[in-house]
Amino acid sequence: MTAPAAGDGREDLSVAGRSIPLSLYIHVPWCLRKCPYCDFGSRPRPAALPEWAYRDALLRDLARELADLATPRPLTSIFIGGGTPSLLSGETIDGLLRGIRALADLAPDIEITLEANPGSADAARFAAYRAAGVNRLSIGVQSLAAEHLARLGRIHDPGQARAAVAAARAAGFANLNLDLMYGLPRQTAADMAADIEGAIALEPEHISYYQLTIEPDTPFGRARPPLPDEDLVADAHEAAVARLAAAGFAHYETSAFARPGRRCRHNLNYWAFGDYIGIGAGAHGKLTFAAPDRVARRIKREGPEAYL
């Protein structure tokens, strides 16, 4: 969609005298290998594409989006998702965040999240992200059982997942999310319980617990794997919710569990119908305007080459 022209006398919508919070989502469209369940906008990264070219395109995209705001608002959160953002160098993330700071005001307590894959991360890279200003890591563990990781097509093993958490702590991250999936092919109730216990043992501040869904235009959609019984999955989920509560994690959103004070502000902004700018290939955004009274939703071109 084409953004409406700026400078048309609009006022950004406020609720009860309070400006609607504004977040920024940044999409990194590359991964080392596409997982068979994934229908996100991601693909293997071409070796010839320099990181700086995509970084500069993101900043041009953001500048255009910000120019359309009638009244500037500070960014309350930034989420760098994918794909696999941890494929990008610390230098690229540093340049990206420096460019964002030059273009936009940031809330003093801004939450800046970066998604990381245990198979494409190391201590030096995590330290560089932390030095650049990233203050929350979301690590795609998915499972702590080797056989289930293999069935999901993940490129890491349980040891690498645990090592990624240790590396993040060593780099100074005090706010970690672990992504965990359940209802996996041939997964038993005992397997699901073991994954929950393993995730709790890693002592994250936040756990995102997602049921595997089969999307049509994926390898799993074309050749459906043998999934556990739905009643078994439902019972295992109830048991997981109870176990996480006992471990101090509040269930505050459909798939999200957090220790006190560690709810993901970026995701909560989506749920609370806040505004968000989406930049990057295939990124979505939503902005609210008072004159005329409307919500503008935008989607960027999905293919990285077309986006650039």
mmCIF file with all atom_site columns, C-alpha atoms in Angstrom, residues 123-247:
data_model
loop_
_atom_site.group_PDB
_atom_site.id
_atom_site.type_symbol
_atom_site.label_atom_id
_atom_site.label_alt_id
_atom_site.label_comp_id
_atom_site.label_asym_id
_atom_site.label_entity_id
_atom_site.label_seq_id
_atom_site.pdbx_PDB_ins_code
_atom_site.Cartn_x
_atom_site.Cartn_y
_atom_site.Cartn_z
_atom_site.occupancy
_atom_site.B_iso_or_equiv
_atom_site.pdbx_formal_charge
_atom_site.auth_seq_id
_atom_site.auth_comp_id
_atom_site.auth_asym_id
_atom_site.auth_atom_id
_atom_site.pdbx_PDB_model_num
ATOM 1   C CA . ALA A 1 123 ? 29.185 -14.987 22.752 1.00 0.00 ? 123 ALA A CA 1
ATOM 2   C CA . ALA A 1 124 ? 31.046 -12.319 20.760 1.00 0.00 ? 124 ALA A CA 1
ATOM 3   C CA . ARG A 1 125 ? 28.009 -11.596 18.596 1.00 0.00 ? 125 ARG A CA 1
ATOM 4   C CA . PHE A 1 126 ? 25.718 -11.389 21.625 1.00 0.00 ? 126 PHE A CA 1
ATOM 5   C CA . ALA A 1 127 ? 28.152 -8.999  23.320 1.00 0.00 ? 127 ALA A CA 1
ATOM 6   C CA . ALA A 1 128 ? 28.142 -6.797  20.215 1.00 0.00 ? 128 ALA A CA 1
ATOM 7   C CA . TYR A 1 129 ? 24.329 -6.716  20.169 1.00 0.00 ? 129 TYR A CA 1
ATOM 8   C CA . ARG A 1 130 ? 24.267 -5.759  23.838 1.00 0.00 ? 130 ARG A CA 1
ATOM 9   C CA . ALA A 1 131 ? 26.835 -2.992  23.276 1.00 0.00 ? 131 ALA A CA 1
ATOM 10  C CA . ALA A 1 132 ? 24.701 -1.708  20.364 1.00 0.00 ? 132 ALA A CA 1
ATOM 11  C CA . GLY A 1 133 ? 21.738 -1.222  22.683 1.00 0.00 ? 133 GLY A CA 1
ATOM 12  C CA . VAL A 1 134 ? 19.726 -4.447  22.370 1.00 0.00 ? 134 VAL A CA 1
ATOM 13  C CA . ASN A 1 135 ? 18.433 -5.168  25.896 1.00 0.00 ? 135 ASN A CA 1
ATOM 14  C CA . ARG A 1 136 ? 16.206 -8.218  25.316 1.00 0.00 ? 136 ARG A CA 1
ATOM 15  C CA . LEU A 1 137 ? 17.007 -11.430 23.446 1.00 0.00 ? 137 LEU A CA 1
ATOM 16  C CA . SER A 1 138 ? 14.424 -13.907 22.193 1.00 0.00 ? 138 SER A CA 1
ATOM 17  C CA . ILE A 1 139 ? 16.114 -17.273 21.611 1.00 0.00 ? 139 ILE A CA 1
ATOM 18  C CA . GLY A 1 140 ? 14.392 -19.808 19.365 1.00 0.00 ? 140 GLY A CA 1
ATOM 19  C CA . VAL A 1 141 ? 14.953 -22.947 21.423 1.00 0.00 ? 141 VAL A CA 1
ATOM 20  C CA . GLN A 1 142 ? 11.694 -24.655 20.229 1.00 0.00 ? 142 GLN A CA 1
ATOM 21  C CA . SER A 1 143 ? 12.575 -27.945 21.990 1.00 0.00 ? 143 SER A CA 1
ATOM 22  C CA . LEU A 1 144 ? 15.293 -29.370 24.199 1.00 0.00 ? 144 LEU A CA 1
ATOM 23  C CA . ALA A 1 145 ? 15.032 -32.865 22.702 1.00 0.00 ? 145 ALA A CA 1
ATOM 24  C CA . ALA A 1 146 ? 17.346 -33.700 19.811 1.00 0.00 ? 146 ALA A CA 1
ATOM 25  C CA . GLU A 1 147 ? 14.835 -35.921 18.007 1.00 0.00 ? 147 GLU A CA 1
ATOM 26  C CA . HIS A 1 148 ? 12.163 -33.219 18.007 1.00 0.00 ? 148 HIS A CA 1
ATOM 27  C CA . LEU A 1 149 ? 14.572 -30.532 16.829 1.00 0.00 ? 149 LEU A CA 1
ATOM 28  C CA . ALA A 1 150 ? 15.545 -32.817 13.950 1.00 0.00 ? 150 ALA A CA 1
ATOM 29  C CA . ARG A 1 151 ? 11.893 -33.405 13.002 1.00 0.00 ? 151 ARG A CA 1
ATOM 30  C CA . LEU A 1 152 ? 11.327 -29.631 13.040 1.00 0.00 ? 152 LEU A CA 1
ATOM 31  C CA . GLY A 1 153 ? 14.275 -29.100 10.703 1.00 0.00 ? 153 GLY A CA 1
ATOM 32  C CA . ARG A 1 154 ? 16.108 -26.928 13.227 1.00 0.00 ? 154 ARG A CA 1
ATOM 33  C CA . ILE A 1 155 ? 19.821 -26.379 12.676 1.00 0.00 ? 155 ILE A CA 1
ATOM 34  C CA . HIS A 1 156 ? 20.765 -26.528 16.374 1.00 0.00 ? 156 HIS A CA 1
ATOM 35  C CA . ASP A 1 157 ? 20.864 -29.219 19.031 1.00 0.00 ? 157 ASP A CA 1
ATOM 36  C CA . PRO A 1 158 ? 19.947 -29.054 22.743 1.00 0.00 ? 158 PRO A CA 1
ATOM 37  C CA . GLY A 1 159 ? 23.540 -28.340 23.723 1.00 0.00 ? 159 GLY A CA 1
ATOM 38  C CA . GLN A 1 160 ? 23.689 -25.335 21.428 1.00 0.00 ? 160 GLN A CA 1
ATOM 39  C CA . ALA A 1 161 ? 20.408 -24.046 22.869 1.00 0.00 ? 161 ALA A CA 1
ATOM 40  C CA . ARG A 1 162 ? 21.778 -24.202 26.396 1.00 0.00 ? 162 ARG A CA 1
ATOM 41  C CA . ALA A 1 163 ? 25.074 -22.670 25.258 1.00 0.00 ? 163 ALA A CA 1
ATOM 42  C CA . ALA A 1 164 ? 23.197 -19.770 23.619 1.00 0.00 ? 164 ALA A CA 1
ATOM 43  C CA . VAL A 1 165 ? 21.477 -18.967 26.922 1.00 0.00 ? 165 VAL A CA 1
ATOM 44  C CA . ALA A 1 166 ? 24.811 -19.075 28.761 1.00 0.00 ? 166 ALA A CA 1
ATOM 45  C CA . ALA A 1 167 ? 26.405 -16.861 26.095 1.00 0.00 ? 167 ALA A CA 1
ATOM 46  C CA . ALA A 1 168 ? 23.561 -14.339 26.399 1.00 0.00 ? 168 ALA A CA 1
ATOM 47  C CA . ARG A 1 169 ? 24.018 -14.147 30.160 1.00 0.00 ? 169 ARG A CA 1
ATOM 48  C CA . ALA A 1 170 ? 27.782 -13.780 29.754 1.00 0.00 ? 170 ALA A CA 1
ATOM 49  C CA . ALA A 1 171 ? 27.157 -10.896 27.328 1.00 0.00 ? 171 ALA A CA 1
ATOM 50  C CA . GLY A 1 172 ? 25.146 -9.068  29.986 1.00 0.00 ? 172 GLY A CA 1
ATOM 51  C CA . PHE A 1 173 ? 21.550 -9.809  28.956 1.00 0.00 ? 173 PHE A CA 1
ATOM 52  C CA . ALA A 1 174 ? 19.249 -9.721  31.968 1.00 0.00 ? 174 ALA A CA 1
ATOM 53  C CA . ASN A 1 175 ? 16.034 -10.132 29.970 1.00 0.00 ? 175 ASN A CA 1
ATOM 54  C CA . LEU A 1 176 ? 15.726 -13.358 27.980 1.00 0.00 ? 176 LEU A CA 1
ATOM 55  C CA . ASN A 1 177 ? 12.775 -14.955 26.237 1.00 0.00 ? 177 ASN A CA 1
ATOM 56  C CA . LEU A 1 178 ? 12.833 -18.583 25.156 1.00 0.00 ? 178 LEU A CA 1
ATOM 57  C CA . ASP A 1 179 ? 10.562 -19.707 22.329 1.00 0.00 ? 179 ASP A CA 1
ATOM 58  C CA . LEU A 1 180 ? 9.244  -23.215 22.943 1.00 0.00 ? 180 LEU A CA 1
ATOM 59  C CA . MET A 1 181 ? 6.884  -25.285 20.804 1.00 0.00 ? 181 MET A CA 1
ATOM 60  C CA . TYR A 1 182 ? 4.590  -28.167 21.739 1.00 0.00 ? 182 TYR A CA 1
ATOM 61  C CA . GLY A 1 183 ? 2.295  -30.593 19.954 1.00 0.00 ? 183 GLY A CA 1
ATOM 62  C CA . LEU A 1 184 ? 5.253  -31.651 17.811 1.00 0.00 ? 184 LEU A CA 1
ATOM 63  C CA . PRO A 1 185 ? 5.337  -34.727 15.553 1.00 0.00 ? 185 PRO A CA 1
ATOM 64  C CA . ARG A 1 186 ? 5.439  -37.902 17.674 1.00 0.00 ? 186 ARG A CA 1
ATOM 65  C CA . GLN A 1 187 ? 5.750  -35.850 20.871 1.00 0.00 ? 187 GLN A CA 1
ATOM 66  C CA . THR A 1 188 ? 4.367  -37.460 24.039 1.00 0.00 ? 188 THR A CA 1
ATOM 67  C CA . ALA A 1 189 ? 2.962  -35.786 27.133 1.00 0.00 ? 189 ALA A CA 1
ATOM 68  C CA . ALA A 1 190 ? 6.170  -36.729 28.953 1.00 0.00 ? 190 ALA A CA 1
ATOM 69  C CA . ASP A 1 191 ? 8.211  -35.091 26.189 1.00 0.00 ? 191 ASP A CA 1
ATOM 70  C CA . MET A 1 192 ? 6.248  -31.863 26.508 1.00 0.00 ? 192 MET A CA 1
ATOM 71  C CA . ALA A 1 193 ? 6.644  -31.864 30.286 1.00 0.00 ? 193 ALA A CA 1
ATOM 72  C CA . ALA A 1 194 ? 10.394 -32.451 29.914 1.00 0.00 ? 194 ALA A CA 1
ATOM 73  C CA . ASP A 1 195 ? 10.712 -29.463 27.587 1.00 0.00 ? 195 ASP A CA 1
ATOM 74  C CA . ILE A 1 196 ? 8.921  -27.230 30.083 1.00 0.00 ? 196 ILE A CA 1
ATOM 75  C CA . GLU A 1 197 ? 11.170 -28.409 32.909 1.00 0.00 ? 197 GLU A CA 1
ATOM 76  C CA . GLY A 1 198 ? 14.232 -27.869 30.745 1.00 0.00 ? 198 GLY A CA 1
ATOM 77  C CA . ALA A 1 199 ? 13.152 -24.351 29.831 1.00 0.00 ? 199 ALA A CA 1
ATOM 78  C CA . ILE A 1 200 ? 12.435 -23.439 33.464 1.00 0.00 ? 200 ILE A CA 1
ATOM 79  C CA . ALA A 1 201 ? 15.863 -24.778 34.451 1.00 0.00 ? 201 ALA A CA 1
ATOM 80  C CA . LEU A 1 202 ? 17.491 -22.280 32.074 1.00 0.00 ? 202 LEU A CA 1
ATOM 81  C CA . GLU A 1 203 ? 15.968 -19.494 34.225 1.00 0.00 ? 203 GLU A CA 1
ATOM 82  C CA . PRO A 1 204 ? 14.677 -17.114 31.539 1.00 0.00 ? 204 PRO A CA 1
ATOM 83  C CA . GLU A 1 205 ? 12.588 -14.064 32.362 1.00 0.00 ? 205 GLU A CA 1
ATOM 84  C CA . HIS A 1 206 ? 9.987  -14.950 29.720 1.00 0.00 ? 206 HIS A CA 1
ATOM 85  C CA . ILE A 1 207 ? 8.779  -18.056 27.872 1.00 0.00 ? 207 ILE A CA 1
ATOM 86  C CA . SER A 1 208 ? 6.735  -18.017 24.676 1.00 0.00 ? 208 SER A CA 1
ATOM 87  C CA . TYR A 1 209 ? 4.951  -21.369 24.428 1.00 0.00 ? 209 TYR A CA 1
ATOM 88  C CA . TYR A 1 210 ? 3.453  -22.036 20.991 1.00 0.00 ? 210 TYR A CA 1
ATOM 89  C CA . GLN A 1 211 ? 1.500  -24.995 19.692 1.00 0.00 ? 211 GLN A CA 1
ATOM 90  C CA . LEU A 1 212 ? 2.731  -26.209 16.318 1.00 0.00 ? 212 LEU A CA 1
ATOM 91  C CA . THR A 1 213 ? 0.239  -25.243 13.628 1.00 0.00 ? 213 THR A CA 1
ATOM 92  C CA . ILE A 1 214 ? 0.259  -26.714 10.152 1.00 0.00 ? 214 ILE A CA 1
ATOM 93  C CA . GLU A 1 215 ? 0.203  -23.979 7.508  1.00 0.00 ? 215 GLU A CA 1
ATOM 94  C CA . PRO A 1 216 ? -0.940 -24.846 3.952  1.00 0.00 ? 216 PRO A CA 1
ATOM 95  C CA . ASP A 1 217 ? 1.981  -23.558 1.894  1.00 0.00 ? 217 ASP A CA 1
ATOM 96  C CA . THR A 1 218 ? 4.741  -25.348 3.812  1.00 0.00 ? 218 THR A CA 1
ATOM 97  C CA . PRO A 1 219 ? 6.386  -28.792 3.580  1.00 0.00 ? 219 PRO A CA 1
ATOM 98  C CA . PHE A 1 220 ? 4.379  -29.877 6.652  1.00 0.00 ? 220 PHE A CA 1
ATOM 99  C CA . GLY A 1 221 ? 1.240  -28.588 4.963  1.00 0.00 ? 221 GLY A CA 1
ATOM 100 C CA . ARG A 1 222 ? 1.935  -30.614 1.842  1.00 0.00 ? 222 ARG A CA 1
ATOM 101 C CA . ALA A 1 223 ? 2.928  -33.786 3.722  1.00 0.00 ? 223 ALA A CA 1
ATOM 102 C CA . ARG A 1 224 ? 1.336  -33.659 7.162  1.00 0.00 ? 224 ARG A CA 1
ATOM 103 C CA . PRO A 1 225 ? 3.490  -35.267 9.862  1.00 0.00 ? 225 PRO A CA 1
ATOM 104 C CA . PRO A 1 226 ? 2.017  -37.561 12.539 1.00 0.00 ? 226 PRO A CA 1
ATOM 105 C CA . LEU A 1 227 ? 0.861  -35.238 15.317 1.00 0.00 ? 227 LEU A CA 1
ATOM 106 C CA . PRO A 1 228 ? -0.126 -36.199 18.874 1.00 0.00 ? 228 PRO A CA 1
ATOM 107 C CA . ASP A 1 229 ? -3.789 -36.581 19.833 1.00 0.00 ? 229 ASP A CA 1
ATOM 108 C CA . GLU A 1 230 ? -5.533 -33.227 20.361 1.00 0.00 ? 230 GLU A CA 1
ATOM 109 C CA . ASP A 1 231 ? -6.849 -34.157 23.818 1.00 0.00 ? 231 ASP A CA 1
ATOM 110 C CA . LEU A 1 232 ? -3.353 -35.213 24.877 1.00 0.00 ? 232 LEU A CA 1
ATOM 111 C CA . VAL A 1 233 ? -1.975 -31.883 23.659 1.00 0.00 ? 233 VAL A CA 1
ATOM 112 C CA . ALA A 1 234 ? -4.695 -29.923 25.485 1.00 0.00 ? 234 ALA A CA 1
ATOM 113 C CA . ASP A 1 235 ? -4.030 -31.783 28.742 1.00 0.00 ? 235 ASP A CA 1
ATOM 114 C CA . ALA A 1 236 ? -0.276 -31.279 28.368 1.00 0.00 ? 236 ALA A CA 1
ATOM 115 C CA . HIS A 1 237 ? -0.828 -27.576 27.797 1.00 0.00 ? 237 HIS A CA 1
ATOM 116 C CA . GLU A 1 238 ? -2.928 -27.245 30.953 1.00 0.00 ? 238 GLU A CA 1
ATOM 117 C CA . ALA A 1 239 ? -0.207 -29.054 32.886 1.00 0.00 ? 239 ALA A CA 1
ATOM 118 C CA . ALA A 1 240 ? 2.429  -26.700 31.410 1.00 0.00 ? 240 ALA A CA 1
ATOM 119 C CA . VAL A 1 241 ? 0.432  -23.604 32.409 1.00 0.00 ? 241 VAL A CA 1
ATOM 120 C CA . ALA A 1 242 ? 0.164  -24.911 35.959 1.00 0.00 ? 242 ALA A CA 1
ATOM 121 C CA . ARG A 1 243 ? 3.867  -25.806 36.117 1.00 0.00 ? 243 ARG A CA 1
ATOM 122 C CA . LEU A 1 244 ? 4.926  -22.397 34.794 1.00 0.00 ? 244 LEU A CA 1
ATOM 123 C CA . ALA A 1 245 ? 2.667  -20.661 37.322 1.00 0.00 ? 245 ALA A CA 1
ATOM 124 C CA . ALA A 1 246 ? 4.274  -22.669 40.120 1.00 0.00 ? 246 ALA A CA 1
ATOM 125 C CA . ALA A 1 247 ? 7.683  -21.562 38.819 1.00 0.00 ? 247 ALA A CA 1
#
